[in-house]
Short mmCIF file of C-alpha atoms in Angstrom, two decimals:
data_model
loop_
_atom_site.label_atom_id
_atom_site.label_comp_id
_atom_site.label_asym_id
_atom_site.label_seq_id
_atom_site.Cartn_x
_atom_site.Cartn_y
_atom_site.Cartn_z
CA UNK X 20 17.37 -75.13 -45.43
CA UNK X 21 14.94 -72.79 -47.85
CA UNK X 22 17.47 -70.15 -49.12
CA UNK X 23 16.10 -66.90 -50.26
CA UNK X 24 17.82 -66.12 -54.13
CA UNK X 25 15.65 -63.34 -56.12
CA UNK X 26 12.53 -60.96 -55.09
CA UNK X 27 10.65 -59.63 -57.81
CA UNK X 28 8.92 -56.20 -57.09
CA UNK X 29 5.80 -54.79 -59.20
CA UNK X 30 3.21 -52.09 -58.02
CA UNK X 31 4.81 -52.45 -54.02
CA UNK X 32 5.25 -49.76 -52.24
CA UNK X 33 7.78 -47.01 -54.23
CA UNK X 34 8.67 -50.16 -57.21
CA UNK X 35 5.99 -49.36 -59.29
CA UNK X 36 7.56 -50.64 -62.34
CA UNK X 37 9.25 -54.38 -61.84
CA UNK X 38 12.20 -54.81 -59.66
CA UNK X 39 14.17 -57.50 -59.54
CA UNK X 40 16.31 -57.85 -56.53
CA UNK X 41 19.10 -60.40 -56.17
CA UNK X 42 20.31 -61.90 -52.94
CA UNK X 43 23.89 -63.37 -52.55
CA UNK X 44 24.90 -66.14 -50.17
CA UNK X 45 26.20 -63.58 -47.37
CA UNK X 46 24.47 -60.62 -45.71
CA UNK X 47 22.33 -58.66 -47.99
CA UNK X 48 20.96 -55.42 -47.25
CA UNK X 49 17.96 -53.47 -49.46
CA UNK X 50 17.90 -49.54 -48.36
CA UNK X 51 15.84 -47.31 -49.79
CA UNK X 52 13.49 -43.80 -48.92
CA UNK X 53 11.41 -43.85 -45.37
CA UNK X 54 7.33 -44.06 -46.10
CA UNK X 55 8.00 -45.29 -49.91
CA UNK X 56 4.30 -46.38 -49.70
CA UNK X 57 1.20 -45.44 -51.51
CA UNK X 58 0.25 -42.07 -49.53
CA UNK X 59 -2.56 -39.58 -49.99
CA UNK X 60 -3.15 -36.50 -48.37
CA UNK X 61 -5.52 -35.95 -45.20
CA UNK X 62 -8.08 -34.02 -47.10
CA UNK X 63 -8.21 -36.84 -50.28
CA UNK X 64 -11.43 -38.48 -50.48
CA UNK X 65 -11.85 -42.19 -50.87
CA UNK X 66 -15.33 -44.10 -51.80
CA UNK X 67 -15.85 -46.57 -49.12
CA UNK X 68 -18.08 -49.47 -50.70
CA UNK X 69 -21.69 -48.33 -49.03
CA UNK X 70 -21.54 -45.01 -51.61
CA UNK X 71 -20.48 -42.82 -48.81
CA UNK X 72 -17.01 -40.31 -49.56
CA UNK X 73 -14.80 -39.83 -46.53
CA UNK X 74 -11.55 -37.96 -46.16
CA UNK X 75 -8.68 -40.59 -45.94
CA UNK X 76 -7.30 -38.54 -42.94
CA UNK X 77 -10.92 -38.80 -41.02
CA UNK X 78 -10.83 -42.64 -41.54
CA UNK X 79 -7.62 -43.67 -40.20
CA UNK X 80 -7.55 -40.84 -37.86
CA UNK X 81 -11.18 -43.16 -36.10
CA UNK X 82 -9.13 -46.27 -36.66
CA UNK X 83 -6.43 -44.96 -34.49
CA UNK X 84 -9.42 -43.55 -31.56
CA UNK X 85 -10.52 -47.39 -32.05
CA UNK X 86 -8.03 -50.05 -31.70
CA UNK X 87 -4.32 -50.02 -30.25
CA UNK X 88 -2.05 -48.77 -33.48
CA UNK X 89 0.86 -50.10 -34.26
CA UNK X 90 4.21 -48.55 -34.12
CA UNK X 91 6.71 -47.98 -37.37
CA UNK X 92 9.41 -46.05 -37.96
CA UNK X 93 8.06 -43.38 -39.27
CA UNK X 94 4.49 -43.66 -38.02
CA UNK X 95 1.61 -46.05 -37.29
CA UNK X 96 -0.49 -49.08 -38.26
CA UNK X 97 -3.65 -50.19 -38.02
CA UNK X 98 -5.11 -54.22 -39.51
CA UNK X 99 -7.92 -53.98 -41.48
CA UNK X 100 -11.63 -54.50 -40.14
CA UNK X 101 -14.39 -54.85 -41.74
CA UNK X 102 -14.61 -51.66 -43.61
CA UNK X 103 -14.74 -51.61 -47.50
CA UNK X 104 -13.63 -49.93 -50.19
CA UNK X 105 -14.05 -49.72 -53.99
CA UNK X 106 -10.36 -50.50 -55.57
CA UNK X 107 -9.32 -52.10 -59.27
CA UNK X 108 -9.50 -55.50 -59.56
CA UNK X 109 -6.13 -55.78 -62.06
CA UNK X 110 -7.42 -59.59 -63.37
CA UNK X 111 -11.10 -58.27 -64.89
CA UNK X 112 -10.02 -54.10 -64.98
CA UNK X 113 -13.54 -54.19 -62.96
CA UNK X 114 -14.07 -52.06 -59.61
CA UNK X 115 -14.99 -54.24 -57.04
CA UNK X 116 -15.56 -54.03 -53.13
CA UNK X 117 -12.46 -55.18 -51.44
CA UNK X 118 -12.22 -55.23 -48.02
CA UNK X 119 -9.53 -52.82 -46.17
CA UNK X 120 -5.72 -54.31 -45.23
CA UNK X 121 -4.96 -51.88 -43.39
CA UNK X 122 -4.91 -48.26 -42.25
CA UNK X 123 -1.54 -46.69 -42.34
CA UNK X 124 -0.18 -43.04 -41.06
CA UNK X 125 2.81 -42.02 -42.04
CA UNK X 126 5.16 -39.10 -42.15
CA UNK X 127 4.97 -36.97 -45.31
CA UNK X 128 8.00 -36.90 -47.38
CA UNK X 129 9.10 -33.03 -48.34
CA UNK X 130 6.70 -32.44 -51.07
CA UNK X 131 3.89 -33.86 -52.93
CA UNK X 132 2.26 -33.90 -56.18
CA UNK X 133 -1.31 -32.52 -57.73
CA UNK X 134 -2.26 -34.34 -60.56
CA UNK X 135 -5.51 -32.73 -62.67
CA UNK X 136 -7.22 -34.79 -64.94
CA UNK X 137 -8.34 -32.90 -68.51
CA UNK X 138 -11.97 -34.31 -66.75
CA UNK X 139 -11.46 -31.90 -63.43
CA UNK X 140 -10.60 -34.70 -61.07
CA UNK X 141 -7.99 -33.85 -59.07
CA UNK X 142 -5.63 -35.85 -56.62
CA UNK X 143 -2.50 -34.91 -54.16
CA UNK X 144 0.30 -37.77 -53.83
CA UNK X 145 3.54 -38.70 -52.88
CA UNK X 146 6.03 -38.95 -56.00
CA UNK X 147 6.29 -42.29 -55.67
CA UNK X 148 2.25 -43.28 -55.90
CA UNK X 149 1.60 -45.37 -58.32
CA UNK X 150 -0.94 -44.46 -60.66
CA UNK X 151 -2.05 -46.84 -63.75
CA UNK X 152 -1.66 -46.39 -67.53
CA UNK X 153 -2.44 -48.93 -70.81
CA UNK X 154 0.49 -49.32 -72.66
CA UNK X 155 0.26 -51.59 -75.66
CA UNK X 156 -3.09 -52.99 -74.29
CA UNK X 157 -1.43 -54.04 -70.84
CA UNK X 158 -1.76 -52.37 -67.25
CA UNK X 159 0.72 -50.89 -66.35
CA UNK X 160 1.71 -48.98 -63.15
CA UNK X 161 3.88 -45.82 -62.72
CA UNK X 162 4.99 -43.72 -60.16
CA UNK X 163 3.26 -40.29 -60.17
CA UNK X 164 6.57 -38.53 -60.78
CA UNK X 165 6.64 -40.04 -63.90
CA UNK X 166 3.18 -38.67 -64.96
CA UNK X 167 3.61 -36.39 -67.96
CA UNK X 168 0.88 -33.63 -69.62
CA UNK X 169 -1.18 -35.41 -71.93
CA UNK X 170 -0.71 -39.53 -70.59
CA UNK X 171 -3.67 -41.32 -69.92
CA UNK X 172 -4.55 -42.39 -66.92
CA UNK X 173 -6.61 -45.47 -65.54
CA UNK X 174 -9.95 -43.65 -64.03
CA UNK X 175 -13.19 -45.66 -63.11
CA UNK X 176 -16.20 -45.08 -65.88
CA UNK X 177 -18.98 -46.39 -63.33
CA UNK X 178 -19.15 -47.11 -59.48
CA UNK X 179 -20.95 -49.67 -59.17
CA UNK X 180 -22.66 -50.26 -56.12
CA UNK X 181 -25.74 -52.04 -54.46
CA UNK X 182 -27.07 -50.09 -51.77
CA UNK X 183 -29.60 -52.33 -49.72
CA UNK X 184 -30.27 -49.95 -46.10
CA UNK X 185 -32.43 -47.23 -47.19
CA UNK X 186 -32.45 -45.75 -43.13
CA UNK X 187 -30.83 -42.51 -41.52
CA UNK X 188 -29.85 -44.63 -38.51
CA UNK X 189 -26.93 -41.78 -38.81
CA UNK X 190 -29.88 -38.83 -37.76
CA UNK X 191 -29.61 -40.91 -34.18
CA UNK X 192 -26.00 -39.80 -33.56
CA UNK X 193 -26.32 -36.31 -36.11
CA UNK X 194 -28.95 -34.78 -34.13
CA UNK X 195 -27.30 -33.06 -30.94
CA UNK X 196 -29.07 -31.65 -27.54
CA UNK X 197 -27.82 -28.28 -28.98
CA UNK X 198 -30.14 -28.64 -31.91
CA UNK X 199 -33.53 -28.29 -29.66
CA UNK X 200 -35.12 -30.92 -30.98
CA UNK X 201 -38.02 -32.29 -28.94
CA UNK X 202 -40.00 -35.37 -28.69
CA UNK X 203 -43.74 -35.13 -26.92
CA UNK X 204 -44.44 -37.08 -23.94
CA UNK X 205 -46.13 -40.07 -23.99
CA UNK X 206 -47.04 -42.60 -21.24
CA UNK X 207 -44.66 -45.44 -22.94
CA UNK X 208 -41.63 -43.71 -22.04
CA UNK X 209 -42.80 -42.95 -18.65
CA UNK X 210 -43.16 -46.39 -18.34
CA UNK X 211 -39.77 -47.48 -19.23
CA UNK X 212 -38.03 -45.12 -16.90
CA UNK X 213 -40.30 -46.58 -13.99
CA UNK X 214 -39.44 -50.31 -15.48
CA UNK X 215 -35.63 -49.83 -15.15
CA UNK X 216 -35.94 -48.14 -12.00
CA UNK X 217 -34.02 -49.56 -8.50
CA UNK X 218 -32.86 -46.96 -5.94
CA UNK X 219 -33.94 -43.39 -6.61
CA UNK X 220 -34.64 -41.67 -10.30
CA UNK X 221 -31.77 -39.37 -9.40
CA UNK X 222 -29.40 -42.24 -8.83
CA UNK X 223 -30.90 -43.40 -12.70
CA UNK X 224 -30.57 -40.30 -13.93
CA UNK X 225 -26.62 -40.34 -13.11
CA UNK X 226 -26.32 -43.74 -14.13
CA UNK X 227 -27.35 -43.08 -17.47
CA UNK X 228 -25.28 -40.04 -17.80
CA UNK X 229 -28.32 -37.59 -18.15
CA UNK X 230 -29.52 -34.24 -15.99
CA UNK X 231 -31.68 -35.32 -13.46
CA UNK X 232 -33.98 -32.51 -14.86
CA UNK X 233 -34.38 -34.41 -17.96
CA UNK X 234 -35.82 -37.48 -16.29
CA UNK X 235 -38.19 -35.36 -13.42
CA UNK X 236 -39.26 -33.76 -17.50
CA UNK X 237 -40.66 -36.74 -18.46
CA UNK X 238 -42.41 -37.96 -15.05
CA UNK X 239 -43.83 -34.53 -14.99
CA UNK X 240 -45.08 -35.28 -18.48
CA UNK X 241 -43.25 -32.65 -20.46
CA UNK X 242 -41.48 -33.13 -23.85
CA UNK X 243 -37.79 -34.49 -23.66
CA UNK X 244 -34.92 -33.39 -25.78
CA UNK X 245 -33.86 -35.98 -28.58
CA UNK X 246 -30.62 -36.32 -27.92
CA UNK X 247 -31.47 -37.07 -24.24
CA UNK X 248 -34.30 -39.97 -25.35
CA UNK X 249 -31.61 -41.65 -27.51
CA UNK X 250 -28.95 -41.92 -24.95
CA UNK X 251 -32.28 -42.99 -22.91
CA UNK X 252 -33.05 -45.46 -25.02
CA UNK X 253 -29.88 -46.66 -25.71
CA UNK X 254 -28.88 -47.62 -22.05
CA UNK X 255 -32.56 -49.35 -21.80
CA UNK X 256 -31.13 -51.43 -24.79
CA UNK X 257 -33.20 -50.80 -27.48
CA UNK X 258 -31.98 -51.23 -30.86
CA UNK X 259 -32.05 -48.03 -33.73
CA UNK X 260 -35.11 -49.62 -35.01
CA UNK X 261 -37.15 -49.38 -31.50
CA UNK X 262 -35.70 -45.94 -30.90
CA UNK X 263 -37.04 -44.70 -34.43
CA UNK X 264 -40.35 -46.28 -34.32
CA UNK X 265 -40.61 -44.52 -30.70
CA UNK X 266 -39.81 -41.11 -32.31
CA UNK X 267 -41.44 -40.56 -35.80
CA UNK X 268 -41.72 -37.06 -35.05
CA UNK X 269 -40.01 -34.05 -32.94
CA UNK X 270 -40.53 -30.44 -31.95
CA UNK X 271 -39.62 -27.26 -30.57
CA UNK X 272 -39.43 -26.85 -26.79
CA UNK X 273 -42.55 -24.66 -26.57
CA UNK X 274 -44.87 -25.27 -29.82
CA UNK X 275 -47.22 -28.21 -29.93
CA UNK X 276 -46.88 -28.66 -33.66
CA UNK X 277 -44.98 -31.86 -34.91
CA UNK X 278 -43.14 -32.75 -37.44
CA UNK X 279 -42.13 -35.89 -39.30
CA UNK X 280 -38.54 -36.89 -39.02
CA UNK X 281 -37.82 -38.77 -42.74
CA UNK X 282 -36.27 -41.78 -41.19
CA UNK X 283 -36.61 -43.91 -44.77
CA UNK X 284 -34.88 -42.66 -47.86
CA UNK X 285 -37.40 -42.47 -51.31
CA UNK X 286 -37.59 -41.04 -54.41
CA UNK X 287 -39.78 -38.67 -53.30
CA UNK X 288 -37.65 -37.47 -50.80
CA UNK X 289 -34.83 -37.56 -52.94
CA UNK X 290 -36.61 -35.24 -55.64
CA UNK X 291 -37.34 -32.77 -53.26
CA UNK X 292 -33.79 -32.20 -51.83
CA UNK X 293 -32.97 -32.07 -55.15
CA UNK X 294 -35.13 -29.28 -55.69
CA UNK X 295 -33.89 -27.82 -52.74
CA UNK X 296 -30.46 -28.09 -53.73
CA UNK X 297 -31.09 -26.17 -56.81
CA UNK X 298 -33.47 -23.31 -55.73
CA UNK X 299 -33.71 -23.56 -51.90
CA UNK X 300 -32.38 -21.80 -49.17
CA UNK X 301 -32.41 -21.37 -45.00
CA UNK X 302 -32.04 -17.34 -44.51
CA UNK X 303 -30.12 -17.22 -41.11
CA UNK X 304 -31.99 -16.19 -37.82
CA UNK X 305 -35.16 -17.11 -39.76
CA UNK X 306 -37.65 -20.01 -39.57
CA UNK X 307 -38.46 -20.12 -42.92
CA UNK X 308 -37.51 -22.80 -45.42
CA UNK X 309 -37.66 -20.81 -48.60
CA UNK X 310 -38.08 -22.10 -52.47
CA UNK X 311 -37.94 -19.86 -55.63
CA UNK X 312 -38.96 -20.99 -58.97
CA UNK X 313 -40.86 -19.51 -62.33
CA UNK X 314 -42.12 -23.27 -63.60
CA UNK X 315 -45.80 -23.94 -62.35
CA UNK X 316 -45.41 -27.46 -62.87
CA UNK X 317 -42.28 -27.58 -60.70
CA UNK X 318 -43.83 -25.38 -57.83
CA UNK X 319 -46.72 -27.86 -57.52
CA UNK X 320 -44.83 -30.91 -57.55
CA UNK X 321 -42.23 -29.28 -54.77
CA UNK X 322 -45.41 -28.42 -52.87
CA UNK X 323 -46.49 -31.76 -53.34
CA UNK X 324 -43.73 -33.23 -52.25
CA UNK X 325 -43.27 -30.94 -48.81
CA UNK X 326 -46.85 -31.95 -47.98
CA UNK X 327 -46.37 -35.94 -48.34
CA UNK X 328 -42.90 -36.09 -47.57
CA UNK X 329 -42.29 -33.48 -44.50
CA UNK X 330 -45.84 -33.01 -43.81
CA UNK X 331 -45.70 -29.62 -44.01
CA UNK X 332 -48.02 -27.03 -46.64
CA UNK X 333 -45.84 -24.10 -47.72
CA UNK X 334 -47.48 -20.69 -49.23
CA UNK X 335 -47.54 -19.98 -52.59
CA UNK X 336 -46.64 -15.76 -53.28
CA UNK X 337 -46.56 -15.06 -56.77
CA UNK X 338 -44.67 -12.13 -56.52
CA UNK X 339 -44.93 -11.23 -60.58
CA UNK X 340 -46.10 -12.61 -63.53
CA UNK X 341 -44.01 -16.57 -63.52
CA UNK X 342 -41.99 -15.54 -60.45
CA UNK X 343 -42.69 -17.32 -57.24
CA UNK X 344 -42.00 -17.78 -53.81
CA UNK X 345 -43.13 -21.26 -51.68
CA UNK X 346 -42.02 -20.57 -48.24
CA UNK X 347 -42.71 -22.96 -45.47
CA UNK X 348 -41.86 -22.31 -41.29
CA UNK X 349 -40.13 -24.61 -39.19
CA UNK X 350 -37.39 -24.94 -37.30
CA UNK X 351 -37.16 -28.15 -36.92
CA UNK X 352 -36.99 -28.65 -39.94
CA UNK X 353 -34.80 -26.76 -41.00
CA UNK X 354 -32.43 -28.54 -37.90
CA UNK X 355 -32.99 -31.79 -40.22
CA UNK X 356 -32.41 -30.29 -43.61
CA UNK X 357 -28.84 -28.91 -42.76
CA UNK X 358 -27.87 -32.34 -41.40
CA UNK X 359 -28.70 -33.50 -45.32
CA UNK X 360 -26.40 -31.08 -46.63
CA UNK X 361 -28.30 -27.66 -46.48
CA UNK X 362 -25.82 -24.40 -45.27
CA UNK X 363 -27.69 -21.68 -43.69
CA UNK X 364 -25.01 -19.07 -44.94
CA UNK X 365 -25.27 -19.30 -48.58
CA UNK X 366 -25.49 -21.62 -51.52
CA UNK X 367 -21.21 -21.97 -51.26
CA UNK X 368 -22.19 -24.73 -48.39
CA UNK X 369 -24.78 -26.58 -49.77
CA UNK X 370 -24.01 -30.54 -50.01
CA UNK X 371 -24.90 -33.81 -50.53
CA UNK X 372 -24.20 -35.38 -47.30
CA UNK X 373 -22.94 -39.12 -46.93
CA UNK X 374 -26.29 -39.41 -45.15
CA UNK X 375 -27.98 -39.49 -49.42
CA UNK X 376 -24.61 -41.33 -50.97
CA UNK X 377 -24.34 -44.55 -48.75
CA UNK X 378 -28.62 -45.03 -48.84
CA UNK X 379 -29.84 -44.20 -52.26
CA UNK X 380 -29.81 -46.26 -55.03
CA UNK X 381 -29.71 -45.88 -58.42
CA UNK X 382 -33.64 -45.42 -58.73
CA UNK X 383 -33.14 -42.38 -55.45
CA UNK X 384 -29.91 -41.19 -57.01
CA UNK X 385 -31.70 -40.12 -60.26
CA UNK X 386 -34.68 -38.72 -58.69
CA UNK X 387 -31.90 -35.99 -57.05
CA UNK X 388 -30.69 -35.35 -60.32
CA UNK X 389 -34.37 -34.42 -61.51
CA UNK X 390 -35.12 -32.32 -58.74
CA UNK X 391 -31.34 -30.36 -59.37
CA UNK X 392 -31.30 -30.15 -63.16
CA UNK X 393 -34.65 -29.18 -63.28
CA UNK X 394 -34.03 -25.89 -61.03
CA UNK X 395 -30.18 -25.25 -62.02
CA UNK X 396 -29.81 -27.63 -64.84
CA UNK X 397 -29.45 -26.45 -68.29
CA UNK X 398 -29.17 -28.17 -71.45
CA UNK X 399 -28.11 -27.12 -75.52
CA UNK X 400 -27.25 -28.41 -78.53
CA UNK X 401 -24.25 -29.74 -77.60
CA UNK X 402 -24.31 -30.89 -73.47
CA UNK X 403 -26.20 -30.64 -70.55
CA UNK X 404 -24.04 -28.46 -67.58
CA UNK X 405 -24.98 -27.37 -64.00
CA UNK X 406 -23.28 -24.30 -62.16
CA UNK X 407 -22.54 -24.00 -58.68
CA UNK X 408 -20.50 -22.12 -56.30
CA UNK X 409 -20.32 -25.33 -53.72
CA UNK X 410 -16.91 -27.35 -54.32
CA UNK X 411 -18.61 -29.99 -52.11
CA UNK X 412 -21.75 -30.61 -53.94
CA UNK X 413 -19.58 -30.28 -57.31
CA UNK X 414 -17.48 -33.21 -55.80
CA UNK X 415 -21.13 -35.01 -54.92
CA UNK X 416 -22.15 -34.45 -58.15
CA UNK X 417 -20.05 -35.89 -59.97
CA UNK X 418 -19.16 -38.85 -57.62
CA UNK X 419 -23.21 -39.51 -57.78
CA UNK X 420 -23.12 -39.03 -62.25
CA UNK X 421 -20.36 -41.81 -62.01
CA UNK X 422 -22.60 -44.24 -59.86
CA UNK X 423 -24.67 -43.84 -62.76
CA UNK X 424 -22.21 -44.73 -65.65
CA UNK X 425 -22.37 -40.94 -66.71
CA UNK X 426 -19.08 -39.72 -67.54
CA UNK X 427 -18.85 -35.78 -66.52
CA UNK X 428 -16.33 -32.69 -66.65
CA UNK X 429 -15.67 -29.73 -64.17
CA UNK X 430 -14.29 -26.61 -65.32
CA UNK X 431 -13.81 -23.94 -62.66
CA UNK X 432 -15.17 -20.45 -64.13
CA UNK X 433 -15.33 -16.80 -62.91
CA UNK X 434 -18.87 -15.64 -62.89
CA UNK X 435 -21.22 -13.08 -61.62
CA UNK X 436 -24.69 -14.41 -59.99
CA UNK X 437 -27.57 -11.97 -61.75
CA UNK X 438 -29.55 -12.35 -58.68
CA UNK X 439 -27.00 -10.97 -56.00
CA UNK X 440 -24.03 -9.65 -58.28
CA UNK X 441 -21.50 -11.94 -56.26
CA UNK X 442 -18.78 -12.57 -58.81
CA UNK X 443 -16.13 -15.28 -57.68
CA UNK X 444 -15.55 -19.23 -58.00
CA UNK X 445 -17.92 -21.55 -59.71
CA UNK X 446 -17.55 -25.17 -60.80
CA UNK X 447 -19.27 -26.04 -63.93
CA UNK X 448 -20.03 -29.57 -64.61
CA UNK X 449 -20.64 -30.58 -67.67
CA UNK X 450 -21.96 -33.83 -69.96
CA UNK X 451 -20.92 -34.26 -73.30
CA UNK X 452 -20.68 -37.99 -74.29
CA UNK X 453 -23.87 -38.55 -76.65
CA UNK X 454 -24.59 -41.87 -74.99
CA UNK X 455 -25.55 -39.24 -71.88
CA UNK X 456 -28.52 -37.81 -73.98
#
């Protein structure tokens, strides 16, 4: 008979530092604190390993919509599936891909901890998280109640990741029938309603879920919403490849003029929502997708890039000497711009969506950068710094810097924007190591 004598402990659960637990030859009984697990917040973001940031809470939170949980004590459990995420690898101090274990929910203990880095990274944790320090050269892990001002912490210096899919397949599932986007009629999909047809188009029209106005649209040759062509699509079969070769380019309801949907990610595009994210805006109950810059050189290379990229040719208003506007009209593209991170209300919602992180590469990721730093980028003696008032795209930023190998810092400041007066909360993120010059 295999008797159980000692367990040894180290970086489990609430024994962050090694524990050493002795077993006698009766009953033996090890107690301790309910959830004494490694536990972040809902709101805590987490890199999964395609480049994309989620909220912890949103991930586990799906997991539990999409398989049967398990039951614990003090909340549930989920195995692992095939999702990834970028964690230490303690033998080479490397970050690596490592497939997900599992996805836990549990209840939260009575309070929890903040921990600020001197860099601006910020993280909310149970007292008992471990964290990791270097103590005479060696790893070590300690619980986050032991954290004091001024320790050093273990944080990653570069993500690094190899992003192969360079395709919005997300756009298929991002663009809703609210967003009244609309796809021309052609004889092809005419043809594949009639080819799946048995009974009546009505009874097909309730079999796929769909208005039975919807499919009488298209036999009467009229434009069909988006949303209302995918799910079409989808219940022919077709894979997210056939769908977006079928629709390279949508609507309104009532104009005739089309524009392209960028289905493919490139450094072109990239460079232009960069420039975008810097200068650009989307006034509400407007049409217009607006751009302001004094730089010639930039305002040709944004128009540039509108006309091969979106297809579109903006106007050019020099309002006074080096001051322009480029303003272009379209609302649907405007529809597609705020799924990429554009807010309609103001420069405090602008982001860069998961839809950029988890298909650019390294090549994409710095052709952003250009486009931002060269509209809101500035750069002296001593660093190069971008403002913003957007906590999200301050997060992206620096998330997307990091990819990169380039080590940043945000300070939160109180300033007053000289174009509308607004004085409140800005990030300022800022690069000082010289190896970033």
């Amino acid at each position: 008979m295999t008797v159980l004598k000692r367990l040894t402990l180290k970086g489990f659960k609430s024994f962050a530092n090694p524990t050493v637990l002795e077993f006698g030859n009766n009953f033996n009984c090890v107690i301790g604190s309910n959830g004494s697990g490694k536990c972040l917040t809902y709101d805590e973001l987490v890199p999964l390993a395609d480049g994309s940031l989620i909220k912890i809470g949103d991930l586990v939170e799906q997991k539990l919509k999409d398989h049967k949980p398990i039951l614990m004590d003090d909340g549930y459990t989920i195995p692992g599936d095939n999702t990834s995420i970028l964690s230490l690898n303690l033998k080479n101090l490397k970050i690596e891909s490592q497939p997900i274990q599992a996805f836990i929910k549990r209840t939260s203990p009575e309070y929890l901890l903040k921990i600020k880095t001197r860099s601006g990274r910020e993280v909310t944790t149970t007292e008992y998280h471990p964290l990791f320090i270097l103590e005479n050269n060696v790893v070590k892990s300690v619980k986050a109640e032991e954290l004091k001002e001024g320790i050093k912490i273990a944080v990653p210096r570069i993500l690094p990741l190899e992003i192969k899919n360079k395709t919005f397949y997300e756009l298929l599932n991002l663009i809703t029938k609210e967003d009244q986007l609309y796809v021309s009629w052609r004889k092809e999909l005419d043809d594949i309603l009639r080819s799946i047809k048995k009974t009546t188009f009505k009874e097909l029209a309730a079999t796929m879920d769909i208005p039975f106005m919807i499919v009488k649209g298209v036999l009467c040759k009229q434009s069909i919403n988006f949303y209302y062509l995918v799910k079409m699509l989808r219940f022919v079969g077709y894979s997210n490849d056939q769908i977006i070769a079928l629709i390279p380019k949508v609507k309104s309801k009532n104009q005739h003029k089309e524009y392209n949907i960028p289905w493919k990610n490139s450094s072109e595009l990239c460079r232009l929502l960069g420039y975008m994210l810097a200068e650009g805006r989307l006034p509400p109950k407007s049409d217009q997708i607006w751009f302001v810059n004094g730089n010639e050189e930039i305002v040709l290379d944004y128009v540039h890039l509108m006309k091969k990229v979106l297809k579109i040719t903006p106007t050019i208003n020099e309002y006074k000497p080096h001051c322009y506007d480029i303003i272009a009209y379209s609302a649907p593209l405007r529809t597609i711009l705020v799924k990429f991170g554009f807010g309609v209300n103001g420069t405090i919602h602008k982001d860069i969506t998961n839809l950029i992180l988890s298909h650019s590469d390294n090549k994409e990721l710095g052709a952003l950068l250009n486009g931002l730093y060269s509209g809101d980028g500035h750069v002296d003696k001593s660093c190069i710094e971008l403002v913003t008032k957007s906590k999200k795209l301050e997060i992206a930023l620096q998330s997307i810097l990091l990819r990169l190998g380039i080590i940043s810092r945000s300070i939160p400041v109180i300033k007053m924007a000289t174009n509308s007066g607004f004085s409140g909360l800005y990030y300022k993120i800022t690069i000082n190591n010289v190896e970033n010059f």
